[in-house]
Coordinates of C-alpha atoms in Angstrom, one line a residue:
X26 CA -31.2 -30.0 -0.3
X27 CA -33.2 -30.6 3.0
X28 CA -35.5 -33.5 4.0
X29 CA -38.3 -32.0 1.8
X30 CA -36.1 -32.0 -1.3
X31 CA -35.8 -28.2 -1.3
X32 CA -32.6 -26.4 -2.2
X33 CA -31.2 -23.1 -0.9
X34 CA -29.5 -20.5 -3.1
X35 CA -26.1 -21.2 -1.3
X36 CA -26.4 -24.9 -2.1
X37 CA -27.2 -24.0 -5.8
X38 CA -24.1 -21.8 -6.0
X39 CA -21.9 -24.7 -4.7
X40 CA -22.9 -27.0 -7.6
X41 CA -19.5 -27.3 -9.4
X42 CA -20.6 -26.3 -12.9
X43 CA -22.4 -23.2 -11.5
X44 CA -19.6 -22.4 -9.2
X45 CA -17.1 -22.5 -12.1
X46 CA -19.2 -20.2 -14.2
X47 CA -19.5 -17.6 -11.4
X48 CA -15.8 -17.7 -10.7
X49 CA -14.8 -17.2 -14.3
X50 CA -17.4 -14.4 -14.9
X51 CA -19.3 -16.4 -17.5
X52 CA -22.4 -16.2 -15.2
X53 CA -22.9 -13.0 -13.2
X54 CA -24.3 -13.2 -9.6
X55 CA -27.0 -10.7 -10.6
X56 CA -28.1 -13.0 -13.5
X57 CA -28.3 -16.0 -11.2
X58 CA -30.3 -13.8 -8.6
X59 CA -32.8 -12.9 -11.3
X60 CA -33.3 -16.6 -12.3
X61 CA -33.7 -17.5 -8.6
X62 CA -36.3 -14.9 -7.8
X63 CA -38.3 -16.0 -10.9
X64 CA -38.8 -19.5 -9.6
X65 CA -38.5 -19.4 -5.8
X66 CA -41.7 -21.0 -4.4
X67 CA -41.8 -19.4 -1.0
X68 CA -40.2 -16.0 -0.3
X69 CA -40.1 -16.7 3.5
X70 CA -38.2 -20.0 3.1
X71 CA -36.2 -18.8 0.0
X72 CA -35.8 -22.3 -1.4
X73 CA -36.7 -24.1 -4.6
X74 CA -38.0 -27.5 -5.5
X75 CA -37.1 -29.9 -8.3
X76 CA -39.1 -28.0 -10.9
X77 CA -37.6 -24.7 -9.8
X78 CA -34.1 -26.3 -10.1
X79 CA -34.8 -27.6 -13.6
X80 CA -36.0 -24.1 -14.7
X81 CA -32.9 -22.4 -13.3
X82 CA -30.7 -24.8 -15.1
X83 CA -32.5 -24.3 -18.3
X84 CA -32.3 -20.5 -17.9
X85 CA -28.5 -20.8 -17.4
X86 CA -28.2 -23.1 -20.5
X87 CA -30.2 -20.6 -22.6
X88 CA -27.5 -17.9 -21.9
X89 CA -25.0 -19.9 -23.9
X90 CA -27.0 -20.9 -27.0
X91 CA -26.3 -19.2 -30.3
X92 CA -28.5 -16.3 -31.3
X93 CA -31.3 -17.5 -33.7
X94 CA -30.7 -21.2 -32.7
X95 CA -32.6 -21.3 -29.4
X96 CA -35.1 -24.1 -29.2
X97 CA -37.6 -25.0 -26.6
X98 CA -36.8 -28.4 -25.2
X99 CA -39.0 -30.5 -22.9
X100 CA -37.4 -32.0 -19.9
X101 CA -37.9 -35.8 -20.2
X102 CA -38.6 -38.2 -17.4
X103 CA -35.0 -39.4 -17.3
X104 CA -33.7 -35.8 -16.7
X105 CA -36.3 -35.3 -14.0
X106 CA -35.2 -38.5 -12.4
X107 CA -31.5 -37.6 -12.5
X108 CA -32.3 -34.1 -11.0
X109 CA -34.3 -35.7 -8.2
X110 CA -31.5 -38.1 -7.5
X111 CA -29.0 -35.3 -7.4
X112 CA -31.1 -33.3 -5.0
X113 CA -31.7 -36.3 -2.8
X114 CA -27.9 -37.0 -2.7
X115 CA -27.0 -33.3 -2.2
X116 CA -28.3 -33.3 1.4
X117 CA -25.5 -35.8 2.5
X118 CA -22.8 -34.8 0.0
X119 CA -21.3 -32.0 2.1
X120 CA -21.2 -34.1 5.3
X121 CA -19.7 -37.0 3.4
X122 CA -16.9 -34.8 1.9
X123 CA -16.2 -33.3 5.3
X124 CA -16.1 -36.8 7.0
X125 CA -13.5 -37.9 4.4
X126 CA -11.5 -34.7 5.0
X127 CA -11.7 -35.4 8.8
X128 CA -10.4 -39.0 8.3
X129 CA -7.5 -37.7 6.3
X130 CA -6.5 -35.3 9.0
X131 CA -6.6 -37.8 11.8
X132 CA -3.4 -39.2 13.2
X133 CA -1.8 -41.5 10.7
X134 CA -4.9 -41.6 8.6
X135 CA -5.5 -45.2 9.8
X136 CA -8.4 -44.6 12.2
X137 CA -6.2 -45.0 15.3
X138 CA -7.5 -41.7 16.7
X139 CA -11.0 -40.3 16.5
X140 CA -9.9 -36.7 17.1
X141 CA -7.7 -34.1 15.5
X142 CA -5.7 -31.3 17.2
X143 CA -5.6 -27.5 16.6
X144 CA -2.3 -27.9 14.6
X145 CA -3.7 -30.6 12.4
X146 CA -6.8 -28.5 11.6
X147 CA -4.6 -25.5 10.8
X148 CA -2.7 -27.6 8.3
X149 CA -5.9 -28.6 6.4
X150 CA -5.6 -27.4 2.8
X151 CA -8.9 -25.6 3.0
X152 CA -7.7 -23.4 5.9
X153 CA -4.2 -22.8 4.6
X154 CA -5.7 -21.7 1.3
X155 CA -8.1 -19.2 2.9
X156 CA -5.3 -17.8 5.2
X157 CA -2.8 -17.4 2.3
X158 CA -5.4 -15.6 0.2
X159 CA -6.2 -13.2 3.1
X160 CA -9.8 -14.4 3.4
X161 CA -9.3 -15.8 6.9
X162 CA -7.2 -14.3 9.7
X163 CA -5.3 -16.3 12.3
X164 CA -7.4 -14.7 15.0
X165 CA -10.6 -15.6 13.2
X166 CA -9.4 -19.2 12.9
X167 CA -8.6 -19.4 16.6
X168 CA -12.0 -17.9 17.5
X169 CA -13.8 -20.5 15.3
X170 CA -11.9 -23.3 17.0
X171 CA -12.8 -22.1 20.5
X172 CA -16.4 -21.4 19.7
X173 CA -17.0 -24.9 18.2
X174 CA -16.2 -26.8 21.4
X175 CA -16.1 -26.6 25.2
X176 CA -13.6 -24.5 27.1
X177 CA -10.3 -26.5 27.6
X178 CA -11.1 -29.1 25.0
X179 CA -7.8 -29.5 23.1
X180 CA -9.1 -32.0 20.5
X181 CA -11.8 -32.1 17.9
X182 CA -14.1 -35.0 17.0
X183 CA -16.2 -35.3 13.9
X184 CA -19.3 -33.6 15.4
X185 CA -17.2 -30.6 16.4
X186 CA -15.5 -30.6 13.0
X187 CA -18.9 -30.3 11.3
X188 CA -19.9 -27.5 13.7
X189 CA -16.6 -25.7 12.9
X190 CA -17.3 -25.9 9.2
X191 CA -20.8 -24.5 9.5
X192 CA -19.4 -21.5 11.4
X193 CA -16.7 -21.1 8.7
X194 CA -19.3 -21.1 5.9
X195 CA -21.2 -18.4 7.8
X196 CA -18.2 -16.1 7.5
X197 CA -18.7 -16.0 3.7
X198 CA -22.5 -15.4 3.5
X199 CA -23.0 -12.2 1.7
X200 CA -25.8 -9.7 2.4
X201 CA -28.3 -9.8 -0.5
X202 CA -30.7 -7.2 0.8
X203 CA -31.8 -5.4 -2.4
X204 CA -33.0 -2.3 -0.5
X205 CA -29.6 -1.8 1.0
X206 CA -28.0 -2.2 -2.5
X207 CA -30.4 0.4 -3.9
X208 CA -29.6 2.9 -1.1
X209 CA -25.8 2.4 -1.7
X210 CA -26.3 2.9 -5.4
X211 CA -28.3 6.1 -4.8
X212 CA -25.6 7.4 -2.5
X213 CA -22.8 6.7 -5.0
X214 CA -24.8 8.3 -7.8
X215 CA -25.5 11.4 -5.7
X216 CA -21.8 11.6 -4.7
X217 CA -20.6 11.3 -8.3
X218 CA -23.0 14.1 -9.4
X219 CA -21.8 16.4 -6.6
X220 CA -18.1 15.6 -7.5
X221 CA -18.8 16.4 -11.2
X222 CA -20.4 19.7 -10.3
X223 CA -17.5 20.6 -8.1
X224 CA -15.0 19.7 -10.8
X225 CA -16.9 21.8 -13.3
X226 CA -16.9 24.8 -11.0
X227 CA -13.2 24.4 -10.3
X228 CA -12.4 24.1 -14.0
X229 CA -14.4 27.3 -14.7
X230 CA -12.6 29.1 -11.9
X231 CA -9.2 28.0 -13.4
X232 CA -10.2 29.3 -16.8
X233 CA -11.3 32.6 -15.4
X234 CA -8.0 32.9 -13.5
X235 CA -5.9 32.1 -16.6
X236 CA -7.7 34.8 -18.6
X237 CA -7.1 37.4 -15.9
X238 CA -3.4 36.6 -14.8
X239 CA -0.6 37.5 -17.2
X240 CA 2.0 35.1 -18.7
X241 CA 5.5 35.4 -17.2
X242 CA 7.7 36.1 -20.2
X243 CA 11.0 37.0 -18.4
X244 CA 13.7 34.4 -18.8
X245 CA 16.5 33.2 -16.5
X246 CA 14.5 34.1 -13.4
X247 CA 15.6 32.4 -10.1
X248 CA 13.2 29.6 -9.3
X249 CA 12.1 31.2 -6.1
X250 CA 11.3 34.4 -7.8
X251 CA 9.5 32.7 -10.7
X252 CA 7.5 30.6 -8.1
X253 CA 6.3 33.8 -6.3
X254 CA 5.0 35.2 -9.6
X255 CA 3.2 32.0 -10.7
X256 CA 1.8 30.9 -7.3
X257 CA -2.0 31.1 -6.7
X258 CA -3.7 32.6 -3.7
X259 CA -2.7 29.5 -1.6
X260 CA 0.9 30.0 -2.6
X261 CA 0.9 26.8 -4.6
X262 CA 1.6 25.9 -8.3
X263 CA -0.4 23.4 -10.3
X264 CA -1.2 22.7 -14.0
X265 CA -2.9 26.0 -14.6
X266 CA -0.1 28.0 -13.1
X267 CA 2.5 26.2 -15.2
X268 CA 0.7 27.3 -18.3
X269 CA 1.5 30.9 -17.3
X270 CA 5.3 30.1 -17.4
X271 CA 6.1 31.5 -20.8
X272 CA 9.6 30.0 -21.1
X273 CA 8.3 26.5 -20.4
X274 CA 5.4 26.9 -22.9
X275 CA 7.9 28.0 -25.5
X276 CA 10.0 24.8 -24.9
X277 CA 6.9 22.7 -25.5
X278 CA 5.7 24.5 -28.6
X279 CA 9.2 24.4 -30.2
X280 CA 9.6 20.7 -29.5
X281 CA 12.5 21.0 -27.1
X282 CA 10.4 19.5 -24.3
X283 CA 7.5 17.1 -24.8
X284 CA 4.4 17.1 -22.7
X285 CA 5.1 13.5 -21.7
X286 CA 8.6 14.4 -20.5
X287 CA 7.1 17.3 -18.4
X288 CA 4.5 15.0 -16.9
X289 CA 7.2 12.5 -15.9
X290 CA 9.2 15.3 -14.2
X291 CA 6.2 16.7 -12.4
X292 CA 5.3 13.1 -11.3
X293 CA 8.7 12.8 -9.6
X294 CA 8.3 15.9 -7.5
X295 CA 6.8 15.6 -4.1
X296 CA 3.4 17.3 -3.9
X297 CA 2.1 19.7 -1.3
X298 CA 0.2 18.0 1.6
X299 CA -3.6 18.0 1.3
X300 CA -3.8 18.8 -2.4
X301 CA -4.5 15.3 -3.8
X302 CA -1.2 15.3 -5.7
X303 CA -2.3 18.3 -7.8
X304 CA 0.0 21.1 -6.5
X305 CA 3.6 21.8 -5.4
X306 CA 4.9 24.2 -2.9
X307 CA 8.0 26.4 -3.3
X308 CA 10.4 23.6 -2.5
X309 CA 8.8 21.2 -5.0
X310 CA 8.7 23.9 -7.7
X311 CA 12.4 24.7 -7.3
X312 CA 13.2 21.0 -7.7
X313 CA 11.0 20.9 -10.9
X314 CA 12.7 24.0 -12.3
X315 CA 16.2 22.5 -11.6
X316 CA 15.2 19.2 -13.3
X317 CA 14.0 21.1 -16.4
X318 CA 17.3 23.1 -16.5
X319 CA 19.3 19.8 -16.3
X320 CA 17.8 18.7 -19.6
X321 CA 19.3 21.7 -21.4
X322 CA 23.0 21.7 -20.1
X323 CA 25.8 22.5 -22.6
X324 CA 26.8 19.7 -25.0
X325 CA 30.3 19.5 -23.4
X326 CA 28.7 19.0 -19.9
X327 CA 26.5 16.3 -21.4
X328 CA 29.5 14.5 -22.9
X329 CA 31.3 14.6 -19.6
X330 CA 28.4 13.2 -17.7
X331 CA 27.6 10.6 -20.3
X332 CA 28.9 7.6 -18.3
X333 CA 26.9 8.7 -15.2
X334 CA 23.8 9.2 -17.3
X335 CA 24.1 5.7 -18.8
X336 CA 24.3 4.3 -15.3
X337 CA 21.1 6.2 -14.4
X338 CA 19.4 4.8 -17.5
X339 CA 20.5 1.3 -16.6
X340 CA 19.1 1.7 -13.0
X341 CA 16.0 3.2 -14.5
X342 CA 15.2 0.0 -16.4
X343 CA 16.6 -2.5 -13.9
X344 CA 13.3 -3.9 -12.8
X345 CA 12.1 -4.4 -16.4
X346 CA 15.3 -6.3 -17.2
X347 CA 14.9 -8.3 -14.1
X348 CA 11.4 -9.3 -15.1
X349 CA 12.3 -10.3 -18.6
X350 CA 15.3 -12.4 -17.4
X351 CA 13.0 -14.1 -14.8
X352 CA 10.5 -15.0 -17.5
X353 CA 13.3 -16.2 -19.8
X354 CA 14.6 -18.5 -16.9
X355 CA 11.1 -19.9 -16.3
X356 CA 10.8 -20.8 -20.0
X357 CA 14.3 -22.4 -20.1
X358 CA 13.5 -24.5 -17.0
X359 CA 10.1 -25.4 -18.5
X360 CA 11.6 -26.5 -21.8
X361 CA 14.1 -28.7 -19.9
X362 CA 11.3 -30.3 -17.8
X363 CA 8.8 -30.6 -20.7
X364 CA 6.4 -28.0 -19.2
X365 CA 4.0 -25.7 -21.1
X366 CA 5.1 -22.4 -22.5
X367 CA 4.3 -18.9 -21.1
X368 CA 4.6 -20.1 -17.5
X369 CA 1.4 -22.2 -17.6
X370 CA 3.1 -24.9 -15.6
X371 CA 5.3 -22.8 -13.4
X372 CA 5.4 -23.5 -9.6
X373 CA 3.9 -21.3 -6.9
X374 CA 7.3 -19.9 -5.9
X375 CA 8.0 -18.7 -9.4
X376 CA 4.4 -17.2 -9.7
X377 CA 5.0 -15.2 -6.4
X378 CA 8.3 -13.9 -7.6
X379 CA 6.8 -12.7 -10.9
X380 CA 3.9 -11.1 -9.1
X381 CA 6.4 -9.3 -6.7
X382 CA 8.6 -7.9 -9.6
X383 CA 5.5 -6.8 -11.6
X384 CA 4.1 -4.9 -8.5
X385 CA 7.3 -2.9 -8.2
X386 CA 7.5 -2.3 -12.0
X387 CA 4.0 -0.9 -12.1
X388 CA 4.9 1.9 -9.7
X389 CA 7.8 3.2 -11.8
X390 CA 7.3 6.6 -13.4
X391 CA 8.2 5.4 -16.9
X392 CA 5.0 3.3 -16.7
X393 CA 2.7 5.2 -19.0
X394 CA -0.3 4.2 -16.9
X395 CA 1.4 6.0 -13.9
X396 CA 2.2 9.0 -16.1
X397 CA -1.4 9.3 -17.3
X398 CA -2.6 9.1 -13.7
X399 CA -0.2 11.8 -12.6
X400 CA -1.7 14.2 -15.2
X401 CA -5.1 13.8 -13.6
X402 CA -6.8 12.1 -16.5
X403 CA -5.9 8.5 -15.7
X404 CA -6.7 7.3 -19.3
X405 CA -4.1 5.7 -21.5
X406 CA -4.5 6.4 -25.3
X407 CA -5.8 3.4 -27.2
X408 CA -3.1 4.0 -29.8
X409 CA -0.5 2.8 -27.2
X410 CA -2.0 -0.7 -27.6
X411 CA -2.1 -1.0 -31.4
X412 CA 0.2 -3.5 -33.0
X413 CA 1.2 -7.2 -32.7
X414 CA 2.0 -8.6 -29.2
X415 CA 3.4 -12.0 -28.1
X416 CA 2.4 -13.6 -24.8
X417 CA 5.4 -14.1 -22.5
X418 CA 3.6 -15.2 -19.4
X419 CA 0.2 -15.9 -17.9
X420 CA -0.9 -17.1 -14.4
X421 CA -4.6 -17.6 -15.5
X422 CA -6.0 -20.7 -13.9
X423 CA -8.4 -21.1 -16.9
X424 CA -5.5 -21.1 -19.4
X425 CA -3.6 -23.6 -17.2
X426 CA -6.6 -25.9 -17.1
X427 CA -7.3 -25.6 -20.8
X428 CA -3.5 -25.8 -21.7
X429 CA -3.9 -22.7 -23.8
X430 CA -6.5 -20.1 -24.8
X431 CA -8.8 -22.0 -27.1
X432 CA -8.8 -25.3 -25.1
X433 CA -8.1 -27.3 -28.3
X434 CA -4.6 -28.4 -27.3
X435 CA -4.1 -31.7 -25.5
X436 CA -3.6 -35.4 -26.3
X437 CA -1.3 -35.6 -29.3
X438 CA -0.9 -31.8 -29.4
X439 CA 0.3 -29.1 -26.9
X440 CA 0.2 -25.3 -26.6
X441 CA 2.8 -23.7 -28.8
X442 CA 2.4 -20.0 -28.1
X443 CA 0.0 -17.1 -28.5
X444 CA 0.1 -13.8 -30.4
X445 CA -2.4 -10.9 -30.3
X446 CA -2.9 -8.3 -33.1
X447 CA -4.8 -5.2 -32.1
X448 CA -6.1 -3.0 -34.9
X449 CA -7.7 0.4 -34.4
X450 CA -8.9 3.0 -36.9
X451 CA -11.4 5.7 -36.9
X452 CA -14.1 3.2 -37.7
X453 CA -12.7 -0.2 -36.7
X454 CA -11.4 -1.8 -33.5
X455 CA -10.5 -5.4 -34.3
X456 CA -8.5 -7.9 -32.3
X457 CA -7.1 -11.3 -33.5
X458 CA -5.5 -14.0 -31.5
X459 CA -3.3 -16.6 -33.2
X460 CA -2.6 -19.7 -31.1
X461 CA -0.1 -22.3 -32.2
X462 CA -1.1 -25.9 -31.5
X463 CA 2.0 -28.1 -31.9
X464 CA 1.9 -31.8 -32.7
X465 CA 3.7 -34.4 -30.5
X466 CA 4.2 -38.1 -31.0
X467 CA 2.8 -37.9 -34.6
X468 CA 0.1 -35.4 -33.8
X469 CA -0.6 -32.7 -36.4
X470 CA 0.3 -29.0 -35.8
X471 CA -2.1 -26.2 -36.8
X472 CA -3.2 -22.6 -36.0
X473 CA -6.3 -21.5 -34.1
X474 CA -7.4 -17.9 -34.9
X475 CA -9.9 -16.1 -32.7
X476 CA -11.3 -12.8 -34.0
X477 CA -13.4 -10.2 -32.3
X478 CA -13.9 -6.5 -31.4
X479 CA -12.2 -4.5 -28.6
X480 CA -12.5 -1.2 -26.8
X481 CA -10.6 0.7 -24.2
X482 CA -12.5 2.4 -21.5
X483 CA -12.0 4.0 -18.0
X484 CA -13.8 2.5 -15.1
X485 CA -13.6 2.9 -11.3
X486 CA -11.5 0.0 -9.9
X487 CA -13.4 -2.3 -7.5
X488 CA -10.2 -2.6 -5.4
X489 CA -8.8 0.9 -5.3
X490 CA -11.8 3.1 -6.1
X491 CA -9.6 5.0 -8.6
X492 CA -10.0 5.2 -12.4
X493 CA -8.6 2.1 -14.1
X494 CA -7.9 1.4 -17.8
X495 CA -10.0 -1.6 -18.9
X496 CA -9.6 -3.5 -22.2
X497 CA -12.9 -5.2 -23.1
X498 CA -12.9 -7.9 -25.8
X499 CA -16.0 -9.3 -27.5
X500 CA -14.9 -12.5 -29.3
X501 CA -16.7 -13.3 -32.6
X502 CA -15.3 -16.4 -34.4
X503 CA -13.0 -19.3 -33.7
X504 CA -11.3 -20.7 -36.8
X505 CA -9.2 -23.9 -36.9
X506 CA -8.6 -26.0 -40.0
X507 CA -11.7 -25.9 -42.2
X508 CA -14.0 -25.1 -39.2
X509 CA -15.4 -21.8 -38.2
X510 CA -17.4 -21.6 -35.0
X511 CA -19.1 -18.8 -33.1
X512 CA -17.0 -17.7 -30.2
X513 CA -19.6 -16.3 -27.9
X514 CA -20.1 -19.5 -26.0
X515 CA -16.5 -20.6 -25.7
X516 CA -15.9 -20.6 -22.0
X517 CA -12.1 -20.9 -22.3
X518 CA -12.0 -17.4 -23.8
X519 CA -13.5 -15.8 -20.7
X520 CA -10.3 -14.7 -18.9
X521 CA -9.3 -12.5 -21.9
X522 CA -12.6 -10.7 -22.3
X523 CA -12.2 -8.1 -19.5
X524 CA -8.7 -7.1 -18.3
X525 CA -7.1 -4.1 -16.5
X526 CA -4.1 -2.4 -18.1
X527 CA -1.6 -2.0 -15.2
X528 CA 1.7 -1.3 -17.1
X529 CA 2.7 -0.3 -20.6
X530 CA 5.8 1.2 -22.2
X531 CA 7.2 1.1 -25.8
X532 CA 7.5 -2.7 -26.0
X533 CA 6.0 -4.3 -22.8
X534 CA 2.4 -4.5 -21.6
X535 CA 1.0 -6.1 -18.5
X536 CA -2.7 -6.8 -18.0
X537 CA -4.4 -8.0 -14.7
X538 CA -7.6 -9.9 -14.2
X539 CA -10.6 -7.6 -13.7
X540 CA -11.9 -9.6 -10.7
X541 CA -8.7 -11.4 -9.7
X542 CA -5.8 -8.9 -9.7
X543 CA -3.2 -11.6 -9.1
X544 CA -4.0 -13.1 -12.5
X545 CA -1.3 -11.7 -14.9
X546 CA -0.9 -11.5 -18.7
X547 CA 2.5 -10.2 -19.8
X548 CA 2.9 -9.3 -23.5
X549 CA 5.9 -8.2 -25.5
X550 CA 5.6 -6.2 -28.7
X551 CA 6.7 -8.2 -31.8

């Protein structure tokens, strides 16, 4: 706050409890903005006083109260006094913390020098973290250093250090102009409507063309000849043209070739330039036809080529095996060192290696998320997720902090593993987490069960702009021992409530954080 005991929105967001809720997604920025606008005393200054701060805090607290149990509470004199003291202290808190950081960076940390160098500032944890996360470039850092002092000044005193930090904070001030947001929303909505209309027109044209053009029923035609008979007016072949290939459609209807196998083969073929991955030219079609023919070689030829095919299959799954072995090694090392299960205590180097292997695995064609995207739909069937899964690994900072999902482990107990049961019928979509809490040093072991509802939906990714498969979970109850509590205000469950499906095959599933894609949850089917 300033000398008049007024607080800006940026200062409010930096209060630890509010900052944590925003980071975890328990409190949305739009919700905080609505609370702020309701109490701001002067639109031109855009600041709030003590009463406004108390009201905002009450509004936030009301979000997490059980339905039907909300009660109006008067703020007593002691609370007002505590808030006033907090606001009064906030004006100097930032500078005090920065002064302490400056003292730590000084040569030797013993006060022998009153300045720090460019290299010392670059090694400050705040700077190294921003650079490693890609939020601050080396050129931006150098520019901030130069602009904070005089030309030729190779050292930085405390005054310059504070000036540098003010400029650094300004880099992360977001534009909150509502009029601009509304204009952007209008443009996006308009573009989406136009795209839908164009897609509808294209689908109608394809249907008309399919009705007019004959099915090619001749068999054993050379690929080049077959392509010339199937190709559209642009001399390209897409999904609609393949449906006119009679021999191929017979293979599918008779069960000799599944639609999933065909999608994988089409996904491997290089697409024609400028067609958004929807069409192949003659060269690509000939490769596709050859790949289909290779599936139906004589039995003798298959037996002769069996060793080679086995090697191809081994290479095909090499990345998946590498990932599972890496996670197994992390668990073995963790067991020897007394660390938590599922990688919750793994080091930064291990985390980066897991993230690297997962990134490569997600691009493989046997990933059903990729296969669904190649077909143009992008959506994975919810049936693929049904069943019981065991958590192998998580890099969630919230789970690390809470030593598990429920946050009940700790002290004389520790996290002992997590399973997830996903149930889906025509009328029900239920999810159940079972967390093992294991006793140590005489502590008692028990199970924690978390139940709720789930749904699978397709949304545009904030990072790629492409359709993404999102699993949304609404927790209902937390049951442990004889107790049953409502789960809607358990903050530790937040990371599981909205996750992106990035990889799935018959027995492995990988989810990423909806707002932090480096956060991983790796599950193996039980």
